[in-house]
């Protein structure tokens, strides 16, 4: 049985073709799979699970929730890890989808190998401004206060954060927005040198091999979902990056 690991779908109403392709892929491939891991940035923006109840803004998510729920009911195990776009996805949304929320990072066994899964944004430590923003919005007290605001105010905040992030991306060098080697080393040390580190976020799909403190490791990077998507497919203990065609 197959296990799929994906990230960075950035599902949103402005890109209905990607949502359609995702729904089709769930039906065609994931329905017969053992498990699906979504490693963050599943949706482009999420300002609270109550958006599902909002007739204007919640409608686009209804078919997604229904499709995931159907798979979960059929016995496919669904896991979700927060990204920097959807860190406010909560238990209500996860429960509606039949997904289990995983902490970031999470260890997974791949045969005999230990694999550490993470979204990846925490590794981009060269982007100091982003790490400050991250520390703020990942704080439970900040989240509680934010979620207490009216939906309109939360949407306005998210829109502003998004345009700010787009501006930053346009001016920053590519190196600043990639993972920092020392941050990777620190994470691997903390988890006693897993064989594989797998993440998304940077939208630079690749398989790197490297060494830290005398331990060889592989760093697998998933891609984002546009015309195509680079995802990880596991059959038994064999993992490979594979490209899904979305159109
Ligand atoms: Mn991300």
PDB file of C-alpha atoms and ligand atoms in Angstrom:
ATOM      1  CA  UNK A   1       0.000   0.000   0.000  1.00  0.00           C
ATOM      2  CA  UNK A   2       1.149   3.488  -0.844  1.00  0.00           C
ATOM      3  CA  UNK A   3       1.768   6.440   1.449  1.00  0.00           C
ATOM      4  CA  UNK A   4       1.810   9.943  -0.024  1.00  0.00           C
ATOM      5  CA  UNK A   5       3.522  12.998   1.430  1.00  0.00           C
ATOM      6  CA  UNK A   6       2.632  16.388  -0.025  1.00  0.00           C
ATOM      7  CA  UNK A   7       2.993  20.038   0.934  1.00  0.00           C
ATOM      8  CA  UNK A   8       2.448  23.567  -0.306  1.00  0.00           C
ATOM      9  CA  UNK A   9      -0.790  23.068  -2.221  1.00  0.00           C
ATOM     10  CA  UNK A  10      -1.792  26.636  -1.343  1.00  0.00           C
ATOM     11  CA  UNK A  11      -5.419  25.833  -2.187  1.00  0.00           C
ATOM     12  CA  UNK A  12      -7.499  28.967  -2.757  1.00  0.00           C
ATOM     13  CA  UNK A  13     -10.545  30.130  -4.688  1.00  0.00           C
ATOM     14  CA  UNK A  14      -8.302  32.088  -7.095  1.00  0.00           C
ATOM     15  CA  UNK A  15      -6.767  28.853  -8.411  1.00  0.00           C
ATOM     16  CA  UNK A  16      -9.737  26.509  -8.832  1.00  0.00           C
ATOM     17  CA  UNK A  17      -7.818  24.263 -11.250  1.00  0.00           C
ATOM     18  CA  UNK A  18      -5.423  23.226  -8.487  1.00  0.00           C
ATOM     19  CA  UNK A  19      -8.296  22.406  -6.138  1.00  0.00           C
ATOM     20  CA  UNK A  20      -9.959  20.393  -8.905  1.00  0.00           C
ATOM     21  CA  UNK A  21      -6.720  18.535  -9.593  1.00  0.00           C
ATOM     22  CA  UNK A  22      -6.282  17.819  -5.890  1.00  0.00           C
ATOM     23  CA  UNK A  23      -9.828  16.452  -5.600  1.00  0.00           C
ATOM     24  CA  UNK A  24      -9.291  14.322  -8.689  1.00  0.00           C
ATOM     25  CA  UNK A  25      -5.974  13.013  -7.326  1.00  0.00           C
ATOM     26  CA  UNK A  26      -7.587  12.118  -3.997  1.00  0.00           C
ATOM     27  CA  UNK A  27     -10.216  10.117  -5.822  1.00  0.00           C
ATOM     28  CA  UNK A  28      -7.870   8.484  -8.328  1.00  0.00           C
ATOM     29  CA  UNK A  29      -4.816   7.710  -6.176  1.00  0.00           C
ATOM     30  CA  UNK A  30      -5.280   8.381  -2.490  1.00  0.00           C
ATOM     31  CA  UNK A  31      -8.542   6.448  -2.124  1.00  0.00           C
ATOM     32  CA  UNK A  32      -6.582   3.195  -2.381  1.00  0.00           C
ATOM     33  CA  UNK A  33      -3.597   4.430  -0.345  1.00  0.00           C
ATOM     34  CA  UNK A  34      -2.656   3.666   3.215  1.00  0.00           C
ATOM     35  CA  UNK A  35      -1.971   7.203   4.321  1.00  0.00           C
ATOM     36  CA  UNK A  36      -1.647  10.811   3.214  1.00  0.00           C
ATOM     37  CA  UNK A  37       0.565  13.349   4.976  1.00  0.00           C
ATOM     38  CA  UNK A  38      -0.024  17.026   4.231  1.00  0.00           C
ATOM     39  CA  UNK A  39       3.021  18.911   5.499  1.00  0.00           C
ATOM     40  CA  UNK A  40       1.635  22.420   5.669  1.00  0.00           C
ATOM     41  CA  UNK A  41       0.540  25.268   3.427  1.00  0.00           C
ATOM     42  CA  UNK A  42      -2.377  23.091   2.467  1.00  0.00           C
ATOM     43  CA  UNK A  43      -4.417  26.250   1.974  1.00  0.00           C
ATOM     44  CA  UNK A  44      -3.216  29.714   0.951  1.00  0.00           C
ATOM     45  CA  UNK A  45      -4.647  31.413   4.006  1.00  0.00           C
ATOM     46  CA  UNK A  46      -6.577  30.294   7.081  1.00  0.00           C
ATOM     47  CA  UNK A  47      -7.929  32.692   9.668  1.00  0.00           C
ATOM     48  CA  UNK A  48      -9.860  30.273  11.865  1.00  0.00           C
ATOM     49  CA  UNK A  49     -11.986  27.135  11.586  1.00  0.00           C
ATOM     50  CA  UNK A  50     -15.191  29.208  11.883  1.00  0.00           C
ATOM     51  CA  UNK A  51     -14.659  30.202   8.249  1.00  0.00           C
ATOM     52  CA  UNK A  52     -16.278  26.852   7.393  1.00  0.00           C
ATOM     53  CA  UNK A  53     -19.532  28.212   8.822  1.00  0.00           C
ATOM     54  CA  UNK A  54     -19.343  31.399   6.748  1.00  0.00           C
ATOM     55  CA  UNK A  55     -21.521  31.081   3.675  1.00  0.00           C
ATOM     56  CA  UNK A  56     -19.400  33.524   1.628  1.00  0.00           C
ATOM     57  CA  UNK A  57     -15.885  32.346   2.449  1.00  0.00           C
ATOM     58  CA  UNK A  58     -16.441  28.787   3.582  1.00  0.00           C
ATOM     59  CA  UNK A  59     -18.025  27.438   0.382  1.00  0.00           C
ATOM     60  CA  UNK A  60     -14.727  26.770  -1.418  1.00  0.00           C
ATOM     61  CA  UNK A  61     -13.629  24.410   1.363  1.00  0.00           C
ATOM     62  CA  UNK A  62     -16.784  22.285   1.479  1.00  0.00           C
ATOM     63  CA  UNK A  63     -15.824  19.882  -1.351  1.00  0.00           C
ATOM     64  CA  UNK A  64     -12.296  19.585   0.086  1.00  0.00           C
ATOM     65  CA  UNK A  65     -13.581  18.684   3.545  1.00  0.00           C
ATOM     66  CA  UNK A  66     -16.087  16.231   2.084  1.00  0.00           C
ATOM     67  CA  UNK A  67     -13.500  14.496  -0.097  1.00  0.00           C
ATOM     68  CA  UNK A  68     -11.008  14.089   2.750  1.00  0.00           C
ATOM     69  CA  UNK A  69     -13.746  12.924   5.087  1.00  0.00           C
ATOM     70  CA  UNK A  70     -14.807  10.276   2.588  1.00  0.00           C
ATOM     71  CA  UNK A  71     -11.250   8.910   2.387  1.00  0.00           C
ATOM     72  CA  UNK A  72     -10.889   8.939   6.144  1.00  0.00           C
ATOM     73  CA  UNK A  73     -14.172   7.061   6.521  1.00  0.00           C
ATOM     74  CA  UNK A  74     -12.868   4.505   4.006  1.00  0.00           C
ATOM     75  CA  UNK A  75      -9.827   3.889   6.208  1.00  0.00           C
ATOM     76  CA  UNK A  76      -7.148   6.080   4.619  1.00  0.00           C
ATOM     77  CA  UNK A  77      -5.127   7.630   7.437  1.00  0.00           C
ATOM     78  CA  UNK A  78      -4.850  11.391   7.016  1.00  0.00           C
ATOM     79  CA  UNK A  79      -2.253  13.552   8.742  1.00  0.00           C
ATOM     80  CA  UNK A  80      -1.758  17.299   8.707  1.00  0.00           C
ATOM     81  CA  UNK A  81       1.132  19.472   9.851  1.00  0.00           C
ATOM     82  CA  UNK A  82       0.862  23.260  10.068  1.00  0.00           C
ATOM     83  CA  UNK A  83       2.637  25.508   7.582  1.00  0.00           C
ATOM     84  CA  UNK A  84       3.211  29.239   7.695  1.00  0.00           C
ATOM     85  CA  UNK A  85      -0.059  29.883   5.819  1.00  0.00           C
ATOM     86  CA  UNK A  86      -2.369  27.580   7.740  1.00  0.00           C
ATOM     87  CA  UNK A  87      -0.982  27.510  11.282  1.00  0.00           C
ATOM     88  CA  UNK A  88      -4.474  28.450  12.484  1.00  0.00           C
ATOM     89  CA  UNK A  89      -6.068  25.237  11.216  1.00  0.00           C
ATOM     90  CA  UNK A  90      -7.541  23.802  14.382  1.00  0.00           C
ATOM     91  CA  UNK A  91      -9.105  20.644  15.724  1.00  0.00           C
ATOM     92  CA  UNK A  92     -12.552  21.535  14.347  1.00  0.00           C
ATOM     93  CA  UNK A  93     -11.341  21.631  10.733  1.00  0.00           C
ATOM     94  CA  UNK A  94      -9.100  18.589  11.219  1.00  0.00           C
ATOM     95  CA  UNK A  95     -11.960  16.623  12.749  1.00  0.00           C
ATOM     96  CA  UNK A  96     -14.321  17.595   9.927  1.00  0.00           C
ATOM     97  CA  UNK A  97     -11.749  16.242   7.442  1.00  0.00           C
ATOM     98  CA  UNK A  98     -10.895  13.171   9.498  1.00  0.00           C
ATOM     99  CA  UNK A  99      -7.272  14.338   9.748  1.00  0.00           C
ATOM    100  CA  UNK A 100      -4.931  14.033  12.674  1.00  0.00           C
ATOM    101  CA  UNK A 101      -2.786  17.099  13.391  1.00  0.00           C
ATOM    102  CA  UNK A 102       0.892  16.262  13.814  1.00  0.00           C
ATOM    103  CA  UNK A 103       3.441  18.352  15.708  1.00  0.00           C
ATOM    104  CA  UNK A 104       6.239  19.970  13.677  1.00  0.00           C
ATOM    105  CA  UNK A 105       8.597  18.112  13.476  1.00  0.00           C
ATOM    106  CA  UNK A 106       7.411  14.488  13.555  1.00  0.00           C
ATOM    107  CA  UNK A 107       9.470  11.303  13.209  1.00  0.00           C
ATOM    108  CA  UNK A 108       8.284   8.622  10.799  1.00  0.00           C
ATOM    109  CA  UNK A 109       9.853   5.218  10.110  1.00  0.00           C
ATOM    110  CA  UNK A 110      10.667   4.389   6.501  1.00  0.00           C
ATOM    111  CA  UNK A 111      11.508   0.707   6.806  1.00  0.00           C
ATOM    112  CA  UNK A 112      14.577   0.736   9.062  1.00  0.00           C
ATOM    113  CA  UNK A 113      15.286   4.402   8.397  1.00  0.00           C
ATOM    114  CA  UNK A 114      14.240   7.256  10.626  1.00  0.00           C
ATOM    115  CA  UNK A 115      12.710  10.157   8.759  1.00  0.00           C
ATOM    116  CA  UNK A 116      11.979  13.567  10.254  1.00  0.00           C
ATOM    117  CA  UNK A 117       9.074  15.481   8.733  1.00  0.00           C
ATOM    118  CA  UNK A 118       8.810  19.259   9.032  1.00  0.00           C
ATOM    119  CA  UNK A 119       7.128  22.056   7.104  1.00  0.00           C
ATOM    120  CA  UNK A 120      10.487  23.801   6.737  1.00  0.00           C
ATOM    121  CA  UNK A 121       9.840  27.451   7.569  1.00  0.00           C
ATOM    122  CA  UNK A 122      11.479  27.107  10.989  1.00  0.00           C
ATOM    123  CA  UNK A 123      14.724  26.195   9.188  1.00  0.00           C
ATOM    124  CA  UNK A 124      14.860  29.460   7.220  1.00  0.00           C
ATOM    125  CA  UNK A 125      16.618  31.309  10.022  1.00  0.00           C
ATOM    126  CA  UNK A 126      18.428  33.756   7.729  1.00  0.00           C
ATOM    127  CA  UNK A 127      15.087  35.483   7.284  1.00  0.00           C
ATOM    128  CA  UNK A 128      15.149  37.231  10.641  1.00  0.00           C
ATOM    129  CA  UNK A 129      12.026  39.325  10.059  1.00  0.00           C
ATOM    130  CA  UNK A 130      10.032  36.212   9.196  1.00  0.00           C
ATOM    131  CA  UNK A 131      11.272  34.343  12.271  1.00  0.00           C
ATOM    132  CA  UNK A 132      10.116  37.267  14.439  1.00  0.00           C
ATOM    133  CA  UNK A 133       6.705  37.159  12.763  1.00  0.00           C
ATOM    134  CA  UNK A 134       6.611  33.384  13.230  1.00  0.00           C
ATOM    135  CA  UNK A 135       7.397  33.622  16.949  1.00  0.00           C
ATOM    136  CA  UNK A 136       4.530  36.104  17.321  1.00  0.00           C
ATOM    137  CA  UNK A 137       1.846  34.207  15.415  1.00  0.00           C
ATOM    138  CA  UNK A 138       2.771  30.781  16.840  1.00  0.00           C
ATOM    139  CA  UNK A 139       2.311  32.096  20.376  1.00  0.00           C
ATOM    140  CA  UNK A 140      -0.876  30.524  21.829  1.00  0.00           C
ATOM    141  CA  UNK A 141      -1.861  33.785  23.559  1.00  0.00           C
ATOM    142  CA  UNK A 142      -1.541  35.757  20.324  1.00  0.00           C
ATOM    143  CA  UNK A 143      -3.598  33.109  18.508  1.00  0.00           C
ATOM    144  CA  UNK A 144      -6.323  33.190  21.161  1.00  0.00           C
ATOM    145  CA  UNK A 145      -6.586  36.982  20.928  1.00  0.00           C
ATOM    146  CA  UNK A 146      -6.513  36.871  17.125  1.00  0.00           C
ATOM    147  CA  UNK A 147      -9.220  34.218  16.865  1.00  0.00           C
ATOM    148  CA  UNK A 148     -11.434  36.317  19.163  1.00  0.00           C
ATOM    149  CA  UNK A 149     -11.509  39.088  16.529  1.00  0.00           C
ATOM    150  CA  UNK A 150     -14.340  39.306  13.988  1.00  0.00           C
ATOM    151  CA  UNK A 151     -13.815  37.333  10.779  1.00  0.00           C
ATOM    152  CA  UNK A 152     -13.502  40.509   8.666  1.00  0.00           C
ATOM    153  CA  UNK A 153     -10.687  41.875  10.838  1.00  0.00           C
ATOM    154  CA  UNK A 154      -8.844  38.561  10.676  1.00  0.00           C
ATOM    155  CA  UNK A 155      -9.173  38.436   6.898  1.00  0.00           C
ATOM    156  CA  UNK A 156      -7.838  41.992   6.614  1.00  0.00           C
ATOM    157  CA  UNK A 157      -4.813  41.082   8.766  1.00  0.00           C
ATOM    158  CA  UNK A 158      -4.107  38.002   6.651  1.00  0.00           C
ATOM    159  CA  UNK A 159      -4.367  40.013   3.430  1.00  0.00           C
ATOM    160  CA  UNK A 160      -1.868  42.548   4.752  1.00  0.00           C
ATOM    161  CA  UNK A 161       0.550  39.834   5.920  1.00  0.00           C
ATOM    162  CA  UNK A 162       0.290  38.208   2.507  1.00  0.00           C
ATOM    163  CA  UNK A 163       1.076  41.349   0.511  1.00  0.00           C
ATOM    164  CA  UNK A 164       3.921  42.169   2.895  1.00  0.00           C
ATOM    165  CA  UNK A 165       5.339  38.686   2.390  1.00  0.00           C
ATOM    166  CA  UNK A 166       5.059  39.076  -1.404  1.00  0.00           C
ATOM    167  CA  UNK A 167       6.959  42.376  -1.246  1.00  0.00           C
ATOM    168  CA  UNK A 168       9.680  40.840   0.918  1.00  0.00           C
ATOM    169  CA  UNK A 169      10.033  37.890  -1.453  1.00  0.00           C
ATOM    170  CA  UNK A 170      10.524  40.258  -4.386  1.00  0.00           C
ATOM    171  CA  UNK A 171      13.421  42.062  -2.724  1.00  0.00           C
ATOM    172  CA  UNK A 172      15.169  39.311  -0.791  1.00  0.00           C
ATOM    173  CA  UNK A 173      17.875  37.092  -2.199  1.00  0.00           C
ATOM    174  CA  UNK A 174      17.065  33.443  -2.840  1.00  0.00           C
ATOM    175  CA  UNK A 175      19.670  32.377  -0.269  1.00  0.00           C
ATOM    176  CA  UNK A 176      17.902  34.154   2.601  1.00  0.00           C
ATOM    177  CA  UNK A 177      14.693  32.279   1.845  1.00  0.00           C
ATOM    178  CA  UNK A 178      16.300  28.833   1.764  1.00  0.00           C
ATOM    179  CA  UNK A 179      17.005  26.630   4.762  1.00  0.00           C
ATOM    180  CA  UNK A 180      20.013  27.535   6.898  1.00  0.00           C
ATOM    181  CA  UNK A 181      22.610  24.756   7.129  1.00  0.00           C
ATOM    182  CA  UNK A 182      23.245  25.338  10.824  1.00  0.00           C
ATOM    183  CA  UNK A 183      19.502  25.255  11.589  1.00  0.00           C
ATOM    184  CA  UNK A 184      19.301  21.912   9.762  1.00  0.00           C
ATOM    185  CA  UNK A 185      22.285  20.588  11.734  1.00  0.00           C
ATOM    186  CA  UNK A 186      20.755  21.703  15.039  1.00  0.00           C
ATOM    187  CA  UNK A 187      17.475  19.976  14.221  1.00  0.00           C
ATOM    188  CA  UNK A 188      19.192  16.749  13.179  1.00  0.00           C
ATOM    189  CA  UNK A 189      21.272  16.743  16.381  1.00  0.00           C
ATOM    190  CA  UNK A 190      18.165  17.279  18.505  1.00  0.00           C
ATOM    191  CA  UNK A 191      16.553  14.192  16.927  1.00  0.00           C
ATOM    192  CA  UNK A 192      19.690  12.015  17.189  1.00  0.00           C
ATOM    193  CA  UNK A 193      20.577  12.171  13.506  1.00  0.00           C
ATOM    194  CA  UNK A 194      17.633  10.824  11.521  1.00  0.00           C
ATOM    195  CA  UNK A 195      18.563   9.283   8.151  1.00  0.00           C
ATOM    196  CA  UNK A 196      16.223  11.564   6.238  1.00  0.00           C
ATOM    197  CA  UNK A 197      14.882  15.080   6.685  1.00  0.00           C
ATOM    198  CA  UNK A 198      11.836  15.785   4.537  1.00  0.00           C
ATOM    199  CA  UNK A 199      10.245  19.211   4.211  1.00  0.00           C
ATOM    200  CA  UNK A 200       8.443  21.607   1.884  1.00  0.00           C
ATOM    201  CA  UNK A 201       8.038  25.371   2.163  1.00  0.00           C
ATOM    202  CA  UNK A 202      10.940  26.524  -0.031  1.00  0.00           C
ATOM    203  CA  UNK A 203       9.281  25.307  -3.258  1.00  0.00           C
ATOM    204  CA  UNK A 204      12.636  23.926  -4.411  1.00  0.00           C
ATOM    205  CA  UNK A 205      12.005  20.216  -4.899  1.00  0.00           C
ATOM    206  CA  UNK A 206      15.190  18.178  -4.710  1.00  0.00           C
ATOM    207  CA  UNK A 207      16.957  15.354  -2.980  1.00  0.00           C
ATOM    208  CA  UNK A 208      20.181  16.486  -1.274  1.00  0.00           C
ATOM    209  CA  UNK A 209      22.750  14.319   0.437  1.00  0.00           C
ATOM    210  CA  UNK A 210      24.931  15.808   3.141  1.00  0.00           C
ATOM    211  CA  UNK A 211      26.690  15.019   6.381  1.00  0.00           C
ATOM    212  CA  UNK A 212      26.484  16.492   9.848  1.00  0.00           C
ATOM    213  CA  UNK A 213      28.812  15.566  12.751  1.00  0.00           C
ATOM    214  CA  UNK A 214      29.939  12.524  10.759  1.00  0.00           C
ATOM    215  CA  UNK A 215      26.384  11.302  10.073  1.00  0.00           C
ATOM    216  CA  UNK A 216      25.201  11.028   6.474  1.00  0.00           C
ATOM    217  CA  UNK A 217      21.675  12.196   5.819  1.00  0.00           C
ATOM    218  CA  UNK A 218      19.351  12.919   2.939  1.00  0.00           C
ATOM    219  CA  UNK A 219      17.288  16.077   2.725  1.00  0.00           C
ATOM    220  CA  UNK A 220      14.214  15.705   0.567  1.00  0.00           C
ATOM    221  CA  UNK A 221      12.334  18.832  -0.478  1.00  0.00           C
ATOM    222  CA  UNK A 222       8.780  18.693  -1.815  1.00  0.00           C
ATOM    223  CA  UNK A 223       7.461  21.140  -4.411  1.00  0.00           C
ATOM    224  CA  UNK A 224       4.455  23.412  -4.489  1.00  0.00           C
ATOM    225  CA  UNK A 225       1.316  22.821  -6.543  1.00  0.00           C
ATOM    226  CA  UNK A 226       1.011  24.780  -9.786  1.00  0.00           C
ATOM    227  CA  UNK A 227       1.014  23.161 -13.230  1.00  0.00           C
ATOM    228  CA  UNK A 228       2.713  20.206 -11.603  1.00  0.00           C
ATOM    229  CA  UNK A 229       3.457  19.086  -8.083  1.00  0.00           C
ATOM    230  CA  UNK A 230       6.462  17.219  -6.724  1.00  0.00           C
ATOM    231  CA  UNK A 231       5.331  14.880  -3.996  1.00  0.00           C
ATOM    232  CA  UNK A 232       6.840  11.920  -2.170  1.00  0.00           C
ATOM    233  CA  UNK A 233       5.450   8.470  -2.786  1.00  0.00           C
ATOM    234  CA  UNK A 234       6.312   5.591  -0.460  1.00  0.00           C
ATOM    235  CA  UNK A 235       5.762   1.951  -1.402  1.00  0.00           C
ATOM    236  CA  UNK A 236       6.960  -0.410   1.318  1.00  0.00           C
ATOM    237  CA  UNK A 237      10.283   1.167   2.343  1.00  0.00           C
ATOM    238  CA  UNK A 238      10.949   2.687  -1.063  1.00  0.00           C
ATOM    239  CA  UNK A 239      10.458   6.437  -1.315  1.00  0.00           C
ATOM    240  CA  UNK A 240      10.760   8.588  -4.385  1.00  0.00           C
ATOM    241  CA  UNK A 241       9.864  12.068  -5.532  1.00  0.00           C
ATOM    242  CA  UNK A 242       7.248  11.918  -8.224  1.00  0.00           C
ATOM    243  CA  UNK A 243       5.624  14.621 -10.315  1.00  0.00           C
ATOM    244  CA  UNK A 244       1.865  14.964 -10.517  1.00  0.00           C
ATOM    245  CA  UNK A 245       0.479  16.723 -13.567  1.00  0.00           C
ATOM    246  CA  UNK A 246      -2.277  19.051 -12.447  1.00  0.00           C
ATOM    247  CA  UNK A 247      -3.692  20.025 -15.851  1.00  0.00           C
TER     248      UNK A 247
HETATM  249 MN1  LIG B   1       5.434  27.494   3.667  1.00  0.00          MN
END
